[in-house]
PDB file of C-alpha atoms in Angstrom:
ATOM      1  CA  MET A   1      58.985 -53.485 -12.142  1.00 84.00           C
ATOM      2  CA  ARG A   2      56.530 -56.302 -12.858  1.00 97.00           C
ATOM      3  CA  GLU A   3      54.457 -54.564 -15.569  1.00 98.00           C
ATOM      4  CA  ALA A   4      53.701 -55.315 -19.276  1.00 98.00           C
ATOM      5  CA  THR A   5      51.738 -53.746 -22.218  1.00 98.00           C
ATOM      6  CA  ILE A   6      50.714 -55.891 -25.039  1.00 98.00           C
ATOM      7  CA  THR A   7      49.050 -54.719 -28.248  1.00 98.00           C
ATOM      8  CA  ARG A   8      47.103 -57.191 -30.302  1.00 97.00           C
ATOM      9  CA  THR A   9      45.570 -56.324 -33.598  1.00 97.00           C
ATOM     10  CA  THR A  10      43.721 -58.667 -35.916  1.00 97.00           C
ATOM     11  CA  ALA A  11      41.043 -58.122 -38.813  1.00 96.00           C
ATOM     12  CA  GLU A  12      38.645 -58.660 -36.025  1.00 97.00           C
ATOM     13  CA  THR A  13      40.134 -56.567 -32.852  1.00 98.00           C
ATOM     14  CA  GLN A  14      42.370 -53.949 -31.890  1.00 98.00           C
ATOM     15  CA  ILE A  15      43.263 -54.314 -28.207  1.00 98.00           C
ATOM     16  CA  GLU A  16      45.811 -52.855 -25.974  1.00 98.00           C
ATOM     17  CA  VAL A  17      46.236 -54.347 -22.338  1.00 98.00           C
ATOM     18  CA  ALA A  18      48.520 -52.677 -19.686  1.00 98.00           C
ATOM     19  CA  LEU A  19      49.002 -54.296 -16.377  1.00 98.00           C
ATOM     20  CA  ASN A  20      50.993 -53.989 -13.263  1.00 98.00           C
ATOM     21  CA  LEU A  21      51.396 -57.081 -10.989  1.00 98.00           C
ATOM     22  CA  ASP A  22      52.373 -55.007  -8.098  1.00 97.00           C
ATOM     23  CA  GLY A  23      49.465 -52.646  -7.888  1.00 97.00           C
ATOM     24  CA  THR A  24      46.478 -51.767  -5.908  1.00 98.00           C
ATOM     25  CA  GLY A  25      43.687 -52.832  -8.245  1.00 98.00           C
ATOM     26  CA  VAL A  26      43.252 -49.828 -10.120  1.00 98.00           C
ATOM     27  CA  TYR A  27      41.516 -50.240 -13.452  1.00 98.00           C
ATOM     28  CA  ASP A  28      40.167 -48.529 -16.480  1.00 98.00           C
ATOM     29  CA  ASN A  29      38.611 -50.879 -18.726  1.00 98.00           C
ATOM     30  CA  GLN A  30      36.722 -50.131 -22.025  1.00 98.00           C
ATOM     31  CA  THR A  31      35.740 -52.851 -24.398  1.00 98.00           C
ATOM     32  CA  GLY A  32      32.637 -51.744 -25.762  1.00 98.00           C
ATOM     33  CA  VAL A  33      30.947 -54.709 -23.907  1.00 98.00           C
ATOM     34  CA  GLY A  34      29.417 -53.415 -20.726  1.00 98.00           C
ATOM     35  CA  PHE A  35      29.121 -56.545 -18.659  1.00 98.00           C
ATOM     36  CA  PHE A  36      32.373 -57.703 -19.885  1.00 98.00           C
ATOM     37  CA  ASP A  37      34.120 -54.370 -18.513  1.00 98.00           C
ATOM     38  CA  HIS A  38      32.479 -54.921 -15.212  1.00 98.00           C
ATOM     39  CA  MET A  39      33.880 -58.502 -14.937  1.00 98.00           C
ATOM     40  CA  LEU A  40      37.234 -57.064 -15.935  1.00 98.00           C
ATOM     41  CA  ASP A  41      36.961 -54.366 -13.119  1.00 98.00           C
ATOM     42  CA  GLN A  42      36.347 -57.072 -10.813  1.00 98.00           C
ATOM     43  CA  LEU A  43      39.409 -59.091 -11.936  1.00 98.00           C
ATOM     44  CA  SER A  44      41.569 -56.178 -11.496  1.00 98.00           C
ATOM     45  CA  ARG A  45      40.213 -54.985  -8.084  1.00 98.00           C
ATOM     46  CA  HIS A  46      40.214 -58.480  -6.274  1.00 98.00           C
ATOM     47  CA  SER A  47      43.792 -59.610  -7.755  1.00 98.00           C
ATOM     48  CA  LEU A  48      45.173 -56.046  -6.959  1.00 98.00           C
ATOM     49  CA  ILE A  49      46.617 -56.172 -10.649  1.00 98.00           C
ATOM     50  CA  ASP A  50      46.351 -52.569 -12.462  1.00 98.00           C
ATOM     51  CA  LEU A  51      44.520 -53.168 -15.459  1.00 98.00           C
ATOM     52  CA  THR A  52      44.051 -50.943 -18.422  1.00 98.00           C
ATOM     53  CA  ILE A  53      42.198 -52.206 -21.275  1.00 98.00           C
ATOM     54  CA  ARG A  54      41.263 -50.397 -24.594  1.00 98.00           C
ATOM     55  CA  ALA A  55      39.516 -52.775 -27.123  1.00 98.00           C
ATOM     56  CA  LYS A  56      37.987 -51.942 -30.328  1.00 97.00           C
ATOM     57  CA  GLY A  57      36.188 -55.187 -31.821  1.00 97.00           C
ATOM     58  CA  ASP A  58      33.589 -56.355 -34.481  1.00 97.00           C
ATOM     59  CA  LEU A  59      30.683 -55.925 -32.218  1.00 96.00           C
ATOM     60  CA  HIS A  60      28.334 -55.690 -34.985  1.00 95.00           C
ATOM     61  CA  VAL A  61      28.907 -59.385 -35.389  1.00 95.00           C
ATOM     62  CA  ASP A  62      28.791 -60.105 -31.822  1.00 95.00           C
ATOM     63  CA  ASP A  63      30.961 -59.865 -28.553  1.00 97.00           C
ATOM     64  CA  HIS A  64      33.007 -63.330 -29.011  1.00 98.00           C
ATOM     65  CA  HIS A  65      36.074 -61.949 -30.699  1.00 98.00           C
ATOM     66  CA  THR A  66      36.283 -58.815 -28.562  1.00 98.00           C
ATOM     67  CA  VAL A  67      36.083 -61.146 -25.283  1.00 98.00           C
ATOM     68  CA  GLU A  68      38.300 -63.965 -26.483  1.00 98.00           C
ATOM     69  CA  ASP A  69      40.981 -61.572 -27.927  1.00 98.00           C
ATOM     70  CA  THR A  70      41.006 -59.706 -24.646  1.00 98.00           C
ATOM     71  CA  GLY A  71      41.684 -62.859 -22.739  1.00 98.00           C
ATOM     72  CA  ILE A  72      44.782 -63.706 -25.162  1.00 98.00           C
ATOM     73  CA  ALA A  73      46.048 -60.161 -24.623  1.00 98.00           C
ATOM     74  CA  ILE A  74      45.723 -60.446 -20.852  1.00 98.00           C
ATOM     75  CA  GLY A  75      47.449 -63.712 -20.719  1.00 98.00           C
ATOM     76  CA  GLN A  76      50.195 -62.566 -22.814  1.00 98.00           C
ATOM     77  CA  ALA A  77      50.718 -59.409 -20.704  1.00 98.00           C
ATOM     78  CA  LEU A  78      50.768 -61.587 -17.638  1.00 98.00           C
ATOM     79  CA  VAL A  79      53.502 -63.910 -18.922  1.00 98.00           C
ATOM     80  CA  ARG A  80      55.607 -61.038 -19.936  1.00 98.00           C
ATOM     81  CA  ALA A  81      55.181 -59.216 -16.504  1.00 98.00           C
ATOM     82  CA  LEU A  82      56.069 -62.258 -14.587  1.00 97.00           C
ATOM     83  CA  GLY A  83      59.263 -62.667 -16.641  1.00 96.00           C
ATOM     84  CA  ASP A  84      61.247 -65.588 -15.205  1.00 95.00           C
ATOM     85  CA  LYS A  85      58.929 -66.332 -12.175  1.00 96.00           C
ATOM     86  CA  LYS A  86      61.619 -66.479  -9.739  1.00 96.00           C
ATOM     87  CA  GLY A  87      60.328 -65.765  -6.262  1.00 95.00           C
ATOM     88  CA  ILE A  88      56.812 -66.136  -6.923  1.00 97.00           C
ATOM     89  CA  ARG A  89      54.126 -68.256  -5.020  1.00 97.00           C
ATOM     90  CA  ARG A  90      53.120 -69.815  -8.269  1.00 98.00           C
ATOM     91  CA  TYR A  91      49.877 -71.513  -7.067  1.00 98.00           C
ATOM     92  CA  GLY A  92      46.486 -69.892  -6.045  1.00 98.00           C
ATOM     93  CA  SER A  93      43.255 -71.086  -4.845  1.00 98.00           C
ATOM     94  CA  PHE A  94      40.053 -69.274  -3.540  1.00 98.00           C
ATOM     95  CA  LEU A  95      36.489 -70.213  -2.534  1.00 98.00           C
ATOM     96  CA  LEU A  96      34.359 -67.259  -3.291  1.00 98.00           C
ATOM     97  CA  ALA A  97      30.772 -66.814  -1.872  1.00 98.00           C
ATOM     98  CA  MET A  98      28.506 -64.033  -3.500  1.00 98.00           C
ATOM     99  CA  ASP A  99      25.003 -64.303  -2.568  1.00 98.00           C
ATOM    100  CA  ASP A 100      23.387 -67.252  -3.856  1.00 98.00           C
ATOM    101  CA  SER A 101      26.709 -68.349  -5.569  1.00 98.00           C
ATOM    102  CA  LEU A 102      29.847 -70.246  -4.599  1.00 98.00           C
ATOM    103  CA  VAL A 103      32.629 -70.688  -6.847  1.00 98.00           C
ATOM    104  CA  ARG A 104      35.954 -72.288  -6.411  1.00 98.00           C
ATOM    105  CA  ALA A 105      39.027 -71.449  -8.507  1.00 99.00           C
ATOM    106  CA  ALA A 106      42.750 -72.964  -8.245  1.00 99.00           C
ATOM    107  CA  LEU A 107      45.427 -72.308 -10.406  1.00 98.00           C
ATOM    108  CA  ASP A 108      49.109 -73.033 -11.154  1.00 98.00           C
ATOM    109  CA  LEU A 109      51.297 -70.666 -13.339  1.00 98.00           C
ATOM    110  CA  SER A 110      53.017 -73.560 -14.487  1.00 96.00           C
ATOM    111  CA  ALA A 111      53.311 -72.589 -18.514  1.00 97.00           C
ATOM    112  CA  ARG A 112      51.325 -75.613 -19.022  1.00 97.00           C
ATOM    113  CA  PRO A 113      47.848 -74.214 -19.872  1.00 98.00           C
ATOM    114  CA  PHE A 114      44.839 -76.514 -19.257  1.00 98.00           C
ATOM    115  CA  LEU A 115      41.366 -75.279 -18.327  1.00 98.00           C
ATOM    116  CA  VAL A 116      38.945 -77.444 -16.210  1.00 98.00           C
ATOM    117  CA  TRP A 117      35.457 -75.647 -16.371  1.00 98.00           C
ATOM    118  CA  ASN A 118      32.628 -77.108 -14.303  1.00 98.00           C
ATOM    119  CA  VAL A 119      30.440 -73.715 -14.333  1.00 98.00           C
ATOM    120  CA  ASP A 120      27.017 -74.225 -15.710  1.00 97.00           C
ATOM    121  CA  PHE A 121      24.706 -71.163 -16.115  1.00 98.00           C
ATOM    122  CA  PRO A 122      20.869 -71.067 -15.871  1.00 98.00           C
ATOM    123  CA  THR A 123      20.325 -68.584 -18.451  1.00 98.00           C
ATOM    124  CA  GLU A 124      21.907 -68.097 -21.954  1.00 98.00           C
ATOM    125  CA  LYS A 125      22.335 -64.272 -21.433  1.00 98.00           C
ATOM    126  CA  ILE A 126      23.135 -61.826 -18.775  1.00 98.00           C
ATOM    127  CA  GLY A 127      21.688 -58.861 -20.235  1.00 96.00           C
ATOM    128  CA  THR A 128      22.918 -58.935 -23.896  1.00 96.00           C
ATOM    129  CA  PHE A 129      25.912 -60.927 -23.021  1.00 98.00           C
ATOM    130  CA  ASP A 130      26.167 -64.438 -23.706  1.00 98.00           C
ATOM    131  CA  THR A 131      27.243 -66.637 -20.876  1.00 98.00           C
ATOM    132  CA  GLN A 132      29.232 -68.987 -22.933  1.00 98.00           C
ATOM    133  CA  LEU A 133      31.594 -66.123 -23.423  1.00 98.00           C
ATOM    134  CA  VAL A 134      32.697 -66.573 -19.652  1.00 98.00           C
ATOM    135  CA  ARG A 135      34.341 -69.762 -20.547  1.00 98.00           C
ATOM    136  CA  GLU A 136      35.701 -68.366 -23.611  1.00 98.00           C
ATOM    137  CA  PHE A 137      37.510 -65.602 -21.860  1.00 98.00           C
ATOM    138  CA  PHE A 138      39.193 -68.031 -19.243  1.00 99.00           C
ATOM    139  CA  GLN A 139      40.122 -70.725 -22.012  1.00 98.00           C
ATOM    140  CA  ALA A 140      41.828 -67.690 -23.783  1.00 98.00           C
ATOM    141  CA  LEU A 141      43.433 -66.273 -20.391  1.00 98.00           C
ATOM    142  CA  SER A 142      44.541 -69.896 -19.407  1.00 98.00           C
ATOM    143  CA  THR A 143      46.108 -70.901 -22.869  1.00 98.00           C
ATOM    144  CA  HIS A 144      48.063 -67.510 -23.526  1.00 98.00           C
ATOM    145  CA  GLY A 145      48.916 -66.880 -19.875  1.00 98.00           C
ATOM    146  CA  GLY A 146      50.421 -70.676 -19.388  1.00 98.00           C
ATOM    147  CA  ILE A 147      47.855 -71.233 -16.654  1.00 98.00           C
ATOM    148  CA  THR A 148      46.642 -74.550 -15.381  1.00 98.00           C
ATOM    149  CA  LEU A 149      43.062 -73.407 -14.315  1.00 98.00           C
ATOM    150  CA  HIS A 150      40.244 -75.152 -12.588  1.00 99.00           C
ATOM    151  CA  VAL A 151      36.954 -73.306 -11.923  1.00 99.00           C
ATOM    152  CA  ASP A 152      33.798 -75.026 -10.336  1.00 98.00           C
ATOM    153  CA  ARG A 153      30.409 -73.606  -9.440  1.00 98.00           C
ATOM    154  CA  ILE A 154      29.333 -75.177  -6.322  1.00 98.00           C
ATOM    155  CA  HIS A 155      26.060 -73.328  -5.939  1.00 97.00           C
ATOM    156  CA  GLY A 156      24.493 -70.532  -7.751  1.00 98.00           C
ATOM    157  CA  ILE A 157      20.849 -69.616  -9.160  1.00 98.00           C
ATOM    158  CA  ASN A 158      21.642 -66.303 -10.654  1.00 98.00           C
ATOM    159  CA  SER A 159      23.730 -66.154 -13.794  1.00 98.00           C
ATOM    160  CA  HIS A 160      25.113 -62.490 -12.992  1.00 98.00           C
ATOM    161  CA  HIS A 161      25.989 -63.639  -9.578  1.00 98.00           C
ATOM    162  CA  ILE A 162      27.685 -66.880 -11.028  1.00 98.00           C
ATOM    163  CA  ALA A 163      29.582 -64.970 -13.582  1.00 98.00           C
ATOM    164  CA  GLU A 164      30.943 -62.396 -11.041  1.00 98.00           C
ATOM    165  CA  ALA A 165      31.875 -64.979  -8.405  1.00 98.00           C
ATOM    166  CA  ALA A 166      33.941 -66.850 -11.026  1.00 98.00           C
ATOM    167  CA  PHE A 167      35.951 -63.598 -11.845  1.00 99.00           C
ATOM    168  CA  LYS A 168      36.277 -62.810  -8.216  1.00 98.00           C
ATOM    169  CA  ALA A 169      37.567 -66.034  -7.387  1.00 99.00           C
ATOM    170  CA  VAL A 170      40.120 -66.401 -10.105  1.00 99.00           C
ATOM    171  CA  ALA A 171      41.184 -62.990  -9.392  1.00 98.00           C
ATOM    172  CA  ARG A 172      41.867 -63.801  -5.754  1.00 98.00           C
ATOM    173  CA  ALA A 173      43.696 -66.903  -6.889  1.00 98.00           C
ATOM    174  CA  LEU A 174      45.769 -65.162  -9.247  1.00 98.00           C
ATOM    175  CA  ARG A 175      46.638 -62.486  -6.494  1.00 98.00           C
ATOM    176  CA  GLU A 176      48.016 -65.133  -4.442  1.00 98.00           C
ATOM    177  CA  ALA A 177      49.826 -66.848  -7.323  1.00 98.00           C
ATOM    178  CA  VAL A 178      51.738 -63.839  -8.373  1.00 98.00           C
ATOM    179  CA  GLU A 179      52.662 -62.537  -4.964  1.00 97.00           C
ATOM    180  CA  PRO A 180      56.346 -62.595  -4.156  1.00 95.00           C
ATOM    181  CA  ASP A 181      57.401 -65.213  -1.534  1.00 95.00           C
ATOM    182  CA  ARG A 182      59.835 -63.582   1.014  1.00 92.00           C
ATOM    183  CA  ARG A 183      61.081 -67.125   1.768  1.00 92.00           C
ATOM    184  CA  MET A 184      61.880 -67.837  -2.071  1.00 90.00           C
ATOM    185  CA  ALA A 185      63.279 -64.782  -3.194  1.00 89.00           C
ATOM    186  CA  GLY A 186      65.033 -65.228  -6.235  1.00 89.00           C
ATOM    187  CA  VAL A 187      64.202 -68.949  -6.430  1.00 93.00           C
ATOM    188  CA  LEU A 188      62.359 -70.695  -9.267  1.00 93.00           C
ATOM    189  CA  PRO A 189      59.204 -72.324  -7.468  1.00 93.00           C
ATOM    190  CA  SER A 190      60.035 -75.844  -9.339  1.00 93.00           C
ATOM    191  CA  THR A 191      62.318 -78.735  -8.755  1.00 90.00           C
ATOM    192  CA  LYS A 192      62.638 -79.001 -12.549  1.00 89.00           C
ATOM    193  CA  GLY A 193      64.582 -75.597 -12.925  1.00 85.00           C
ATOM    194  CA  ALA A 194      62.279 -74.340 -15.429  1.00 85.00           C
ATOM    195  CA  LEU A 195      58.690 -73.079 -15.734  1.00 87.00           C
TER     196      LEU A 195
END
């Protein structure tokens, strides 16, 4: 079973993440940050990774710690669930259109974290949510999930649509990368012999 549960407790947040890589996109995410929950739901549904998150953070300060630490915990759970990575596709990419927005995501589950982020938002907020936190989430996910991740906004005029397209594009790329490759069953997708 490619499942994992991570509990992360700091002075700023208490987070529990449970995920199943072989799910159907069932989600139950409660972070106390409404827009972020909506994005996490998209991540689950479109990656087909079952995701349950319970987060309590210092929201009286702002949403930053909750969003970043959730990204850290999801990344750690992803690494644990992937195990030795034998038999996975490893790479994934997706070009996602959502109304005015077009976002491309490409990733490699390489254990070499690197984020290339070419996503600008026309507004600083989506409701009460800081748009800069979208990048913070993906930076944490990339770093702690060992993911080389490139995300590019090609078009977009609505901040909500841009953010949602980014989450959905990464989700679809992740879905492809974690899927078992029946032609490579039990084989590590690397000539190095290690990932």
